[in-house]
PDB file of C-alpha atoms in Angstrom:
ATOM      1  CA  UNK A   1      -0.066  -0.043   0.039  1.00 94.00           C
ATOM      2  CA  UNK A   2       1.884   3.173  -1.114  1.00 95.00           C
ATOM      3  CA  UNK A   3       1.405   6.387   0.906  1.00 97.00           C
ATOM      4  CA  UNK A   4       3.747   9.298   1.320  1.00 97.00           C
ATOM      5  CA  UNK A   5       4.281  11.069   4.819  1.00 96.00           C
ATOM      6  CA  UNK A   6       5.539  14.828   4.962  1.00 95.00           C
ATOM      7  CA  UNK A   7       5.611  17.246   7.659  1.00 93.00           C
ATOM      8  CA  UNK A   8       3.725  20.592   6.956  1.00 91.00           C
ATOM      9  CA  UNK A   9       4.357  23.027   9.907  1.00 88.00           C
ATOM     10  CA  UNK A  10       3.077  21.246  12.928  1.00 90.00           C
ATOM     11  CA  UNK A  11       1.195  18.576  11.104  1.00 94.00           C
ATOM     12  CA  UNK A  12       2.057  15.198   9.507  1.00 96.00           C
ATOM     13  CA  UNK A  13       0.712  14.564   6.276  1.00 97.00           C
ATOM     14  CA  UNK A  14      -0.140  11.046   4.863  1.00 98.00           C
ATOM     15  CA  UNK A  15      -1.216  11.084   1.456  1.00 98.00           C
ATOM     16  CA  UNK A  16      -2.812   7.711   0.013  1.00 98.00           C
ATOM     17  CA  UNK A  17      -1.040   7.198  -3.422  1.00 98.00           C
ATOM     18  CA  UNK A  18      -3.638   4.550  -4.562  1.00 97.00           C
ATOM     19  CA  UNK A  19      -7.335   4.648  -5.934  1.00 98.00           C
ATOM     20  CA  UNK A  20      -8.698   1.907  -3.679  1.00 98.00           C
ATOM     21  CA  UNK A  21      -8.916   1.489   0.198  1.00 98.00           C
ATOM     22  CA  UNK A  22     -10.932  -1.746   0.043  1.00 98.00           C
ATOM     23  CA  UNK A  23     -10.810  -5.338   1.715  1.00 97.00           C
ATOM     24  CA  UNK A  24      -7.979  -6.314  -0.351  1.00 96.00           C
ATOM     25  CA  UNK A  25      -5.381  -3.556   1.046  1.00 97.00           C
ATOM     26  CA  UNK A  26      -7.223  -2.771   4.423  1.00 97.00           C
ATOM     27  CA  UNK A  27      -4.517  -4.573   6.601  1.00 97.00           C
ATOM     28  CA  UNK A  28      -1.926  -3.107   4.403  1.00 98.00           C
ATOM     29  CA  UNK A  29      -2.977   0.480   4.844  1.00 98.00           C
ATOM     30  CA  UNK A  30      -3.279  -0.140   8.608  1.00 98.00           C
ATOM     31  CA  UNK A  31       0.313  -1.211   8.628  1.00 98.00           C
ATOM     32  CA  UNK A  32       1.396   1.691   6.064  1.00 98.00           C
ATOM     33  CA  UNK A  33      -0.280   4.350   8.571  1.00 98.00           C
ATOM     34  CA  UNK A  34       1.120   2.875  11.504  1.00 97.00           C
ATOM     35  CA  UNK A  35       4.779   2.894   9.946  1.00 96.00           C
ATOM     36  CA  UNK A  36       4.645   6.388   8.457  1.00 95.00           C
ATOM     37  CA  UNK A  37       3.287   7.948  11.657  1.00 96.00           C
ATOM     38  CA  UNK A  38       5.209   5.962  14.360  1.00 93.00           C
ATOM     39  CA  UNK A  39       7.051   7.745  16.851  1.00 89.00           C
ATOM     40  CA  UNK A  40       5.788  11.235  15.968  1.00 91.00           C
ATOM     41  CA  UNK A  41       3.710  13.578  18.070  1.00 93.00           C
ATOM     42  CA  UNK A  42       1.935  15.655  15.494  1.00 95.00           C
ATOM     43  CA  UNK A  43      -1.597  15.495  14.433  1.00 96.00           C
ATOM     44  CA  UNK A  44      -2.026  13.746  11.370  1.00 97.00           C
ATOM     45  CA  UNK A  45      -3.916  14.813   8.283  1.00 98.00           C
ATOM     46  CA  UNK A  46      -4.824  11.807   6.024  1.00 98.00           C
ATOM     47  CA  UNK A  47      -5.008  13.148   2.370  1.00 98.00           C
ATOM     48  CA  UNK A  48      -7.537  11.158   0.646  1.00 98.00           C
ATOM     49  CA  UNK A  49      -7.425  13.188  -2.621  1.00 98.00           C
ATOM     50  CA  UNK A  50      -6.361  10.372  -4.988  1.00 98.00           C
ATOM     51  CA  UNK A  51      -8.961   7.355  -3.493  1.00 98.00           C
ATOM     52  CA  UNK A  52     -11.909   7.240  -5.565  1.00 97.00           C
ATOM     53  CA  UNK A  53     -13.400   3.972  -3.632  1.00 98.00           C
ATOM     54  CA  UNK A  54     -13.497   2.945   0.000  1.00 98.00           C
ATOM     55  CA  UNK A  55     -15.473  -0.025   1.250  1.00 98.00           C
ATOM     56  CA  UNK A  56     -16.504  -0.967   4.928  1.00 97.00           C
ATOM     57  CA  UNK A  57     -13.226  -2.551   5.404  1.00 97.00           C
ATOM     58  CA  UNK A  58     -11.268   0.600   4.210  1.00 98.00           C
ATOM     59  CA  UNK A  59     -13.513   2.654   6.645  1.00 98.00           C
ATOM     60  CA  UNK A  60     -12.707   0.354   9.597  1.00 97.00           C
ATOM     61  CA  UNK A  61      -8.986   0.512   8.831  1.00 98.00           C
ATOM     62  CA  UNK A  62      -9.203   4.186   9.043  1.00 98.00           C
ATOM     63  CA  UNK A  63     -11.132   4.089  12.224  1.00 97.00           C
ATOM     64  CA  UNK A  64      -8.267   1.681  13.604  1.00 97.00           C
ATOM     65  CA  UNK A  65      -5.389   4.473  12.412  1.00 98.00           C
ATOM     66  CA  UNK A  66      -7.761   7.020  14.520  1.00 97.00           C
ATOM     67  CA  UNK A  67      -7.766   4.526  17.635  1.00 96.00           C
ATOM     68  CA  UNK A  68      -3.809   4.242  17.345  1.00 96.00           C
ATOM     69  CA  UNK A  69      -3.154   7.694  17.215  1.00 96.00           C
ATOM     70  CA  UNK A  70      -5.527   8.498  20.116  1.00 94.00           C
ATOM     71  CA  UNK A  71      -5.703   9.814  22.649  1.00 94.00           C
ATOM     72  CA  UNK A  72      -2.800  12.550  22.142  1.00 95.00           C
ATOM     73  CA  UNK A  73      -2.892  12.666  18.339  1.00 96.00           C
ATOM     74  CA  UNK A  74      -5.812  13.521  16.216  1.00 96.00           C
ATOM     75  CA  UNK A  75      -6.765  11.938  12.832  1.00 97.00           C
ATOM     76  CA  UNK A  76      -7.838  14.498  10.434  1.00 97.00           C
ATOM     77  CA  UNK A  77      -9.335  13.665   6.782  1.00 98.00           C
ATOM     78  CA  UNK A  78      -9.125  15.936   3.861  1.00 98.00           C
ATOM     79  CA  UNK A  79     -10.010  15.682   0.040  1.00 97.00           C
ATOM     80  CA  UNK A  80     -12.810  13.128   0.183  1.00 97.00           C
ATOM     81  CA  UNK A  81     -14.001  12.261  -3.256  1.00 97.00           C
ATOM     82  CA  UNK A  82     -17.523  11.661  -3.672  1.00 95.00           C
ATOM     83  CA  UNK A  83     -17.659   8.216  -3.538  1.00 96.00           C
ATOM     84  CA  UNK A  84     -15.524   8.383  -0.281  1.00 98.00           C
ATOM     85  CA  UNK A  85     -17.624  11.019   1.205  1.00 97.00           C
ATOM     86  CA  UNK A  86     -20.801   9.157   0.566  1.00 97.00           C
ATOM     87  CA  UNK A  87     -19.475   6.367   2.553  1.00 97.00           C
ATOM     88  CA  UNK A  88     -18.600   8.298   5.568  1.00 97.00           C
ATOM     89  CA  UNK A  89     -22.076  10.270   5.548  1.00 97.00           C
ATOM     90  CA  UNK A  90     -24.070   7.159   5.388  1.00 97.00           C
ATOM     91  CA  UNK A  91     -22.311   5.341   8.333  1.00 96.00           C
ATOM     92  CA  UNK A  92     -22.070   8.835  10.104  1.00 96.00           C
ATOM     93  CA  UNK A  93     -18.430   8.644  10.416  1.00 96.00           C
ATOM     94  CA  UNK A  94     -18.277  12.098   9.045  1.00 96.00           C
ATOM     95  CA  UNK A  95     -19.386  13.310  12.461  1.00 95.00           C
ATOM     96  CA  UNK A  96     -16.449  11.137  14.329  1.00 95.00           C
ATOM     97  CA  UNK A  97     -13.432  12.866  12.236  1.00 96.00           C
ATOM     98  CA  UNK A  98     -12.869  16.426  11.140  1.00 95.00           C
ATOM     99  CA  UNK A  99     -13.412  16.521   7.549  1.00 96.00           C
ATOM    100  CA  UNK A 100     -11.902  19.059   5.093  1.00 96.00           C
ATOM    101  CA  UNK A 101     -12.659  19.518   1.219  1.00 94.00           C
ATOM    102  CA  UNK A 102      -8.978  19.999   0.400  1.00 95.00           C
ATOM    103  CA  UNK A 103      -5.843  19.467   2.128  1.00 95.00           C
ATOM    104  CA  UNK A 104      -5.235  23.183   2.044  1.00 94.00           C
ATOM    105  CA  UNK A 105      -8.138  23.826   4.056  1.00 95.00           C
ATOM    106  CA  UNK A 106      -7.108  21.346   6.366  1.00 95.00           C
ATOM    107  CA  UNK A 107      -3.763  22.574   7.026  1.00 93.00           C
ATOM    108  CA  UNK A 108      -4.988  26.351   7.036  1.00 91.00           C
ATOM    109  CA  UNK A 109      -7.697  25.456   9.770  1.00 84.00           C
ATOM    110  CA  UNK A 110      -4.995  23.699  11.784  1.00 76.00           C
ATOM    111  CA  UNK A 111      -2.434  26.410  11.655  1.00 72.00           C
ATOM    112  CA  UNK A 112      -4.692  29.197  12.705  1.00 65.00           C
TER     113      UNK A 112
ATOM    114  CA  UNK B   1     -32.725  -3.728 -21.113  1.00 92.00           C
ATOM    115  CA  UNK B   2     -29.452  -5.654 -20.575  1.00 96.00           C
ATOM    116  CA  UNK B   3     -28.790  -9.065 -18.926  1.00 98.00           C
ATOM    117  CA  UNK B   4     -25.174 -10.288 -18.133  1.00 98.00           C
ATOM    118  CA  UNK B   5     -23.517 -12.908 -15.974  1.00 98.00           C
ATOM    119  CA  UNK B   6     -19.982 -12.635 -14.431  1.00 98.00           C
ATOM    120  CA  UNK B   7     -17.946 -15.495 -12.746  1.00 98.00           C
ATOM    121  CA  UNK B   8     -14.912 -15.165 -10.842  1.00 98.00           C
ATOM    122  CA  UNK B   9     -12.613 -17.309  -8.621  1.00 97.00           C
ATOM    123  CA  UNK B  10     -12.632 -16.453  -4.908  1.00 97.00           C
ATOM    124  CA  UNK B  11      -9.460 -14.867  -3.693  1.00 94.00           C
ATOM    125  CA  UNK B  12      -7.853 -11.979  -2.243  1.00 92.00           C
ATOM    126  CA  UNK B  13      -8.249  -9.851  -5.633  1.00 94.00           C
ATOM    127  CA  UNK B  14     -11.701 -11.491  -6.444  1.00 97.00           C
ATOM    128  CA  UNK B  15     -13.982  -8.402  -5.530  1.00 98.00           C
ATOM    129  CA  UNK B  16     -11.745  -6.100  -7.599  1.00 98.00           C
ATOM    130  CA  UNK B  17     -11.896  -8.474 -10.584  1.00 98.00           C
ATOM    131  CA  UNK B  18     -15.584  -9.018 -10.340  1.00 98.00           C
ATOM    132  CA  UNK B  19     -16.463  -5.282  -9.728  1.00 98.00           C
ATOM    133  CA  UNK B  20     -14.238  -4.457 -12.915  1.00 98.00           C
ATOM    134  CA  UNK B  21     -16.043  -6.998 -14.865  1.00 98.00           C
ATOM    135  CA  UNK B  22     -19.703  -5.836 -13.713  1.00 98.00           C
ATOM    136  CA  UNK B  23     -18.939  -2.206 -14.203  1.00 98.00           C
ATOM    137  CA  UNK B  24     -17.663  -2.866 -17.889  1.00 98.00           C
ATOM    138  CA  UNK B  25     -20.868  -4.567 -18.726  1.00 98.00           C
ATOM    139  CA  UNK B  26     -22.859  -1.482 -17.258  1.00 98.00           C
ATOM    140  CA  UNK B  27     -20.965   1.019 -19.418  1.00 97.00           C
ATOM    141  CA  UNK B  28     -23.698   0.532 -22.072  1.00 96.00           C
ATOM    142  CA  UNK B  29     -26.205   2.100 -19.692  1.00 96.00           C
ATOM    143  CA  UNK B  30     -24.334   5.543 -19.254  1.00 95.00           C
ATOM    144  CA  UNK B  31     -24.962   5.734 -15.440  1.00 96.00           C
ATOM    145  CA  UNK B  32     -24.074   8.626 -13.679  1.00 94.00           C
ATOM    146  CA  UNK B  33     -21.107   8.673 -11.179  1.00 93.00           C
ATOM    147  CA  UNK B  34     -23.195   8.549  -8.182  1.00 94.00           C
ATOM    148  CA  UNK B  35     -25.575   5.367  -9.508  1.00 96.00           C
ATOM    149  CA  UNK B  36     -22.248   3.921 -10.350  1.00 96.00           C
ATOM    150  CA  UNK B  37     -20.660   4.220  -7.017  1.00 96.00           C
ATOM    151  CA  UNK B  38     -23.623   2.817  -5.473  1.00 98.00           C
ATOM    152  CA  UNK B  39     -23.700  -0.173  -7.526  1.00 98.00           C
ATOM    153  CA  UNK B  40     -20.014  -0.788  -6.629  1.00 98.00           C
ATOM    154  CA  UNK B  41     -20.235  -0.162  -3.009  1.00 98.00           C
ATOM    155  CA  UNK B  42     -23.339  -2.488  -2.504  1.00 98.00           C
ATOM    156  CA  UNK B  43     -21.701  -5.334  -4.550  1.00 98.00           C
ATOM    157  CA  UNK B  44     -18.017  -4.797  -3.035  1.00 98.00           C
ATOM    158  CA  UNK B  45     -19.933  -5.241   0.536  1.00 98.00           C
ATOM    159  CA  UNK B  46     -21.941  -8.355  -0.549  1.00 98.00           C
ATOM    160  CA  UNK B  47     -18.794  -9.820  -2.376  1.00 98.00           C
ATOM    161  CA  UNK B  48     -16.402  -9.241   0.526  1.00 97.00           C
ATOM    162  CA  UNK B  49     -18.753 -11.269   2.619  1.00 97.00           C
ATOM    163  CA  UNK B  50     -18.571 -14.206   0.239  1.00 97.00           C
ATOM    164  CA  UNK B  51     -14.754 -14.025   0.135  1.00 97.00           C
ATOM    165  CA  UNK B  52     -14.370 -13.684   3.857  1.00 96.00           C
ATOM    166  CA  UNK B  53     -17.302 -15.849   5.359  1.00 96.00           C
ATOM    167  CA  UNK B  54     -18.559 -18.239   2.617  1.00 97.00           C
ATOM    168  CA  UNK B  55     -15.062 -19.087   1.133  1.00 97.00           C
ATOM    169  CA  UNK B  56     -12.753 -18.425   4.353  1.00 94.00           C
ATOM    170  CA  UNK B  57      -9.905 -20.792   2.865  1.00 90.00           C
ATOM    171  CA  UNK B  58      -8.954 -20.056  -0.760  1.00 83.00           C
ATOM    172  CA  UNK B  59      -9.350 -23.232  -2.737  1.00 86.00           C
ATOM    173  CA  UNK B  60      -9.494 -24.011  -6.538  1.00 86.00           C
ATOM    174  CA  UNK B  61     -13.075 -24.004  -7.742  1.00 88.00           C
ATOM    175  CA  UNK B  62     -14.423 -21.526  -5.199  1.00 95.00           C
ATOM    176  CA  UNK B  63     -16.431 -19.654  -7.842  1.00 97.00           C
ATOM    177  CA  UNK B  64     -18.649 -16.616  -7.354  1.00 98.00           C
ATOM    178  CA  UNK B  65     -21.253 -15.862  -9.822  1.00 98.00           C
ATOM    179  CA  UNK B  66     -23.072 -12.589 -10.418  1.00 98.00           C
ATOM    180  CA  UNK B  67     -26.008 -12.189 -12.561  1.00 98.00           C
ATOM    181  CA  UNK B  68     -27.392  -8.882 -13.657  1.00 98.00           C
ATOM    182  CA  UNK B  69     -30.829  -8.224 -15.233  1.00 98.00           C
ATOM    183  CA  UNK B  70     -32.093  -4.701 -16.135  1.00 97.00           C
ATOM    184  CA  UNK B  71     -35.840  -4.171 -15.391  1.00 96.00           C
ATOM    185  CA  UNK B  72     -38.237  -1.624 -15.339  1.00 96.00           C
ATOM    186  CA  UNK B  73     -37.599  -1.468 -11.403  1.00 96.00           C
ATOM    187  CA  UNK B  74     -33.875  -1.126 -11.666  1.00 97.00           C
ATOM    188  CA  UNK B  75     -30.915  -3.493 -11.638  1.00 98.00           C
ATOM    189  CA  UNK B  76     -31.430  -7.023 -10.219  1.00 98.00           C
ATOM    190  CA  UNK B  77     -28.535  -8.586  -9.173  1.00 98.00           C
ATOM    191  CA  UNK B  78     -28.104 -12.361  -8.034  1.00 98.00           C
ATOM    192  CA  UNK B  79     -24.810 -13.720  -6.458  1.00 98.00           C
ATOM    193  CA  UNK B  80     -24.388 -17.120  -5.879  1.00 98.00           C
ATOM    194  CA  UNK B  81     -21.563 -19.251  -4.362  1.00 98.00           C
ATOM    195  CA  UNK B  82     -20.990 -22.714  -3.027  1.00 97.00           C
ATOM    196  CA  UNK B  83     -19.233 -21.864   0.209  1.00 97.00           C
ATOM    197  CA  UNK B  84     -20.388 -21.825   3.708  1.00 97.00           C
ATOM    198  CA  UNK B  85     -23.971 -20.844   4.714  1.00 97.00           C
ATOM    199  CA  UNK B  86     -24.905 -17.422   6.461  1.00 95.00           C
ATOM    200  CA  UNK B  87     -25.189 -18.121  10.110  1.00 91.00           C
ATOM    201  CA  UNK B  88     -28.732 -19.165  11.447  1.00 89.00           C
ATOM    202  CA  UNK B  89     -29.568 -19.005   7.466  1.00 91.00           C
ATOM    203  CA  UNK B  90     -30.185 -15.433   7.395  1.00 93.00           C
ATOM    204  CA  UNK B  91     -28.424 -12.154   6.530  1.00 93.00           C
ATOM    205  CA  UNK B  92     -27.249  -9.921   9.470  1.00 92.00           C
ATOM    206  CA  UNK B  93     -29.758  -7.370  10.371  1.00 90.00           C
ATOM    207  CA  UNK B  94     -27.334  -4.601   9.136  1.00 92.00           C
ATOM    208  CA  UNK B  95     -28.477  -2.012  11.912  1.00 91.00           C
ATOM    209  CA  UNK B  96     -26.528   1.136  11.829  1.00 91.00           C
ATOM    210  CA  UNK B  97     -23.695   1.376  14.087  1.00 90.00           C
ATOM    211  CA  UNK B  98     -23.670   3.697  17.134  1.00 91.00           C
ATOM    212  CA  UNK B  99     -20.713   6.077  16.432  1.00 91.00           C
ATOM    213  CA  UNK B 100     -21.508   8.371  19.501  1.00 91.00           C
ATOM    214  CA  UNK B 101     -18.859   6.535  21.604  1.00 91.00           C
ATOM    215  CA  UNK B 102     -15.636   7.146  23.010  1.00 89.00           C
ATOM    216  CA  UNK B 103     -12.906   6.846  20.191  1.00 86.00           C
ATOM    217  CA  UNK B 104     -11.343   3.858  21.803  1.00 86.00           C
ATOM    218  CA  UNK B 105     -14.799   2.055  21.494  1.00 89.00           C
ATOM    219  CA  UNK B 106     -15.603   3.231  17.951  1.00 91.00           C
ATOM    220  CA  UNK B 107     -16.550   0.042  15.739  1.00 91.00           C
ATOM    221  CA  UNK B 108     -14.067  -0.949  13.130  1.00 93.00           C
ATOM    222  CA  UNK B 109     -16.675  -3.342  11.378  1.00 90.00           C
ATOM    223  CA  UNK B 110     -20.200  -4.251  11.324  1.00 90.00           C
ATOM    224  CA  UNK B 111     -20.792  -1.545   8.408  1.00 96.00           C
ATOM    225  CA  UNK B 112     -21.123  -3.747   5.429  1.00 97.00           C
ATOM    226  CA  UNK B 113     -24.728  -5.143   5.922  1.00 97.00           C
ATOM    227  CA  UNK B 114     -26.038  -1.728   7.018  1.00 97.00           C
ATOM    228  CA  UNK B 115     -24.619  -0.386   3.718  1.00 98.00           C
ATOM    229  CA  UNK B 116     -26.160  -3.063   1.775  1.00 98.00           C
ATOM    230  CA  UNK B 117     -29.488  -2.782   3.175  1.00 97.00           C
ATOM    231  CA  UNK B 118     -29.521   0.874   3.209  1.00 97.00           C
ATOM    232  CA  UNK B 119     -28.481   1.260  -0.488  1.00 98.00           C
ATOM    233  CA  UNK B 120     -30.157  -1.787  -1.966  1.00 98.00           C
ATOM    234  CA  UNK B 121     -33.887  -3.012  -2.273  1.00 98.00           C
ATOM    235  CA  UNK B 122     -35.453  -6.428  -1.665  1.00 98.00           C
ATOM    236  CA  UNK B 123     -32.474  -8.099  -0.156  1.00 98.00           C
ATOM    237  CA  UNK B 124     -33.177 -11.953  -0.007  1.00 98.00           C
ATOM    238  CA  UNK B 125     -30.946 -14.714   1.011  1.00 98.00           C
ATOM    239  CA  UNK B 126     -31.753 -18.440   0.439  1.00 97.00           C
ATOM    240  CA  UNK B 127     -29.627 -21.390   0.841  1.00 97.00           C
ATOM    241  CA  UNK B 128     -30.651 -24.039  -1.591  1.00 97.00           C
ATOM    242  CA  UNK B 129     -28.869 -27.365  -1.205  1.00 96.00           C
ATOM    243  CA  UNK B 130     -25.110 -26.254  -1.220  1.00 96.00           C
ATOM    244  CA  UNK B 131     -25.565 -22.898  -2.848  1.00 98.00           C
ATOM    245  CA  UNK B 132     -25.969 -19.348  -1.266  1.00 98.00           C
ATOM    246  CA  UNK B 133     -28.234 -17.034  -3.144  1.00 98.00           C
ATOM    247  CA  UNK B 134     -28.178 -13.296  -2.234  1.00 98.00           C
ATOM    248  CA  UNK B 135     -30.561 -11.274  -4.345  1.00 98.00           C
ATOM    249  CA  UNK B 136     -30.930  -7.598  -4.589  1.00 98.00           C
ATOM    250  CA  UNK B 137     -32.237  -4.836  -6.327  1.00 98.00           C
ATOM    251  CA  UNK B 138     -30.455  -1.526  -6.800  1.00 98.00           C
ATOM    252  CA  UNK B 139     -33.062   1.389  -7.959  1.00 97.00           C
ATOM    253  CA  UNK B 140     -30.781   2.737 -10.971  1.00 94.00           C
ATOM    254  CA  UNK B 141     -31.019   2.493 -14.707  1.00 86.00           C
ATOM    255  CA  UNK B 142     -34.971   2.986 -14.465  1.00 85.00           C
ATOM    256  CA  UNK B 143     -36.996   3.202 -17.603  1.00 70.00           C
TER     257      UNK B 143
END
């Protein structure tokens, strides 16, 4: 599962570089998120701008990542494409996470 | 009105393969992106269940068949496999998960059947001899 992690100001930005977070890669996604955020202290912005499909397994992997970072670090979501946004809204997970339309908006909000 | 059937062998990438084949067959209908997203999500959840629970061990001959027929009420899908039966011979209820809980209690699973039952209509499951038959309707491509 390809992700890239960068520090942007006080935040750690992890971008998913694949189009799908589904059952086939849910475990690999969890591992990649753990590895790319382990040992840091910054809140994490998960950039989903390139993800066009997520299923309930992918959603569960994002929830697992949120738990891994809690309680000291927040997981913030950015760049949800329409199909991904739909899954978050239907399951009401959009009420659990801070969700931003774009990565820029997420970073601007966090630095203000 | 279109009708088609696709068949894949169960396994880690079976769901992606099946979804690719189904969506290719649906191209002729020119569904909008939201309708396609609904079809893809419902079928992904139903097929994930087959791969994970009906065929927990990947073996040759573990096939999954998806039949689709377009009718005036939408796209009617029938998914069949010869794996393990659903527990108690019925589908889970698929109730919404409570997400107003502490982060550490947040559910990481149990969303699949909720999504299927929320987005699809007329969801029925039957076990006939050694075959699981899941039928459902998605109200798109209605003429």
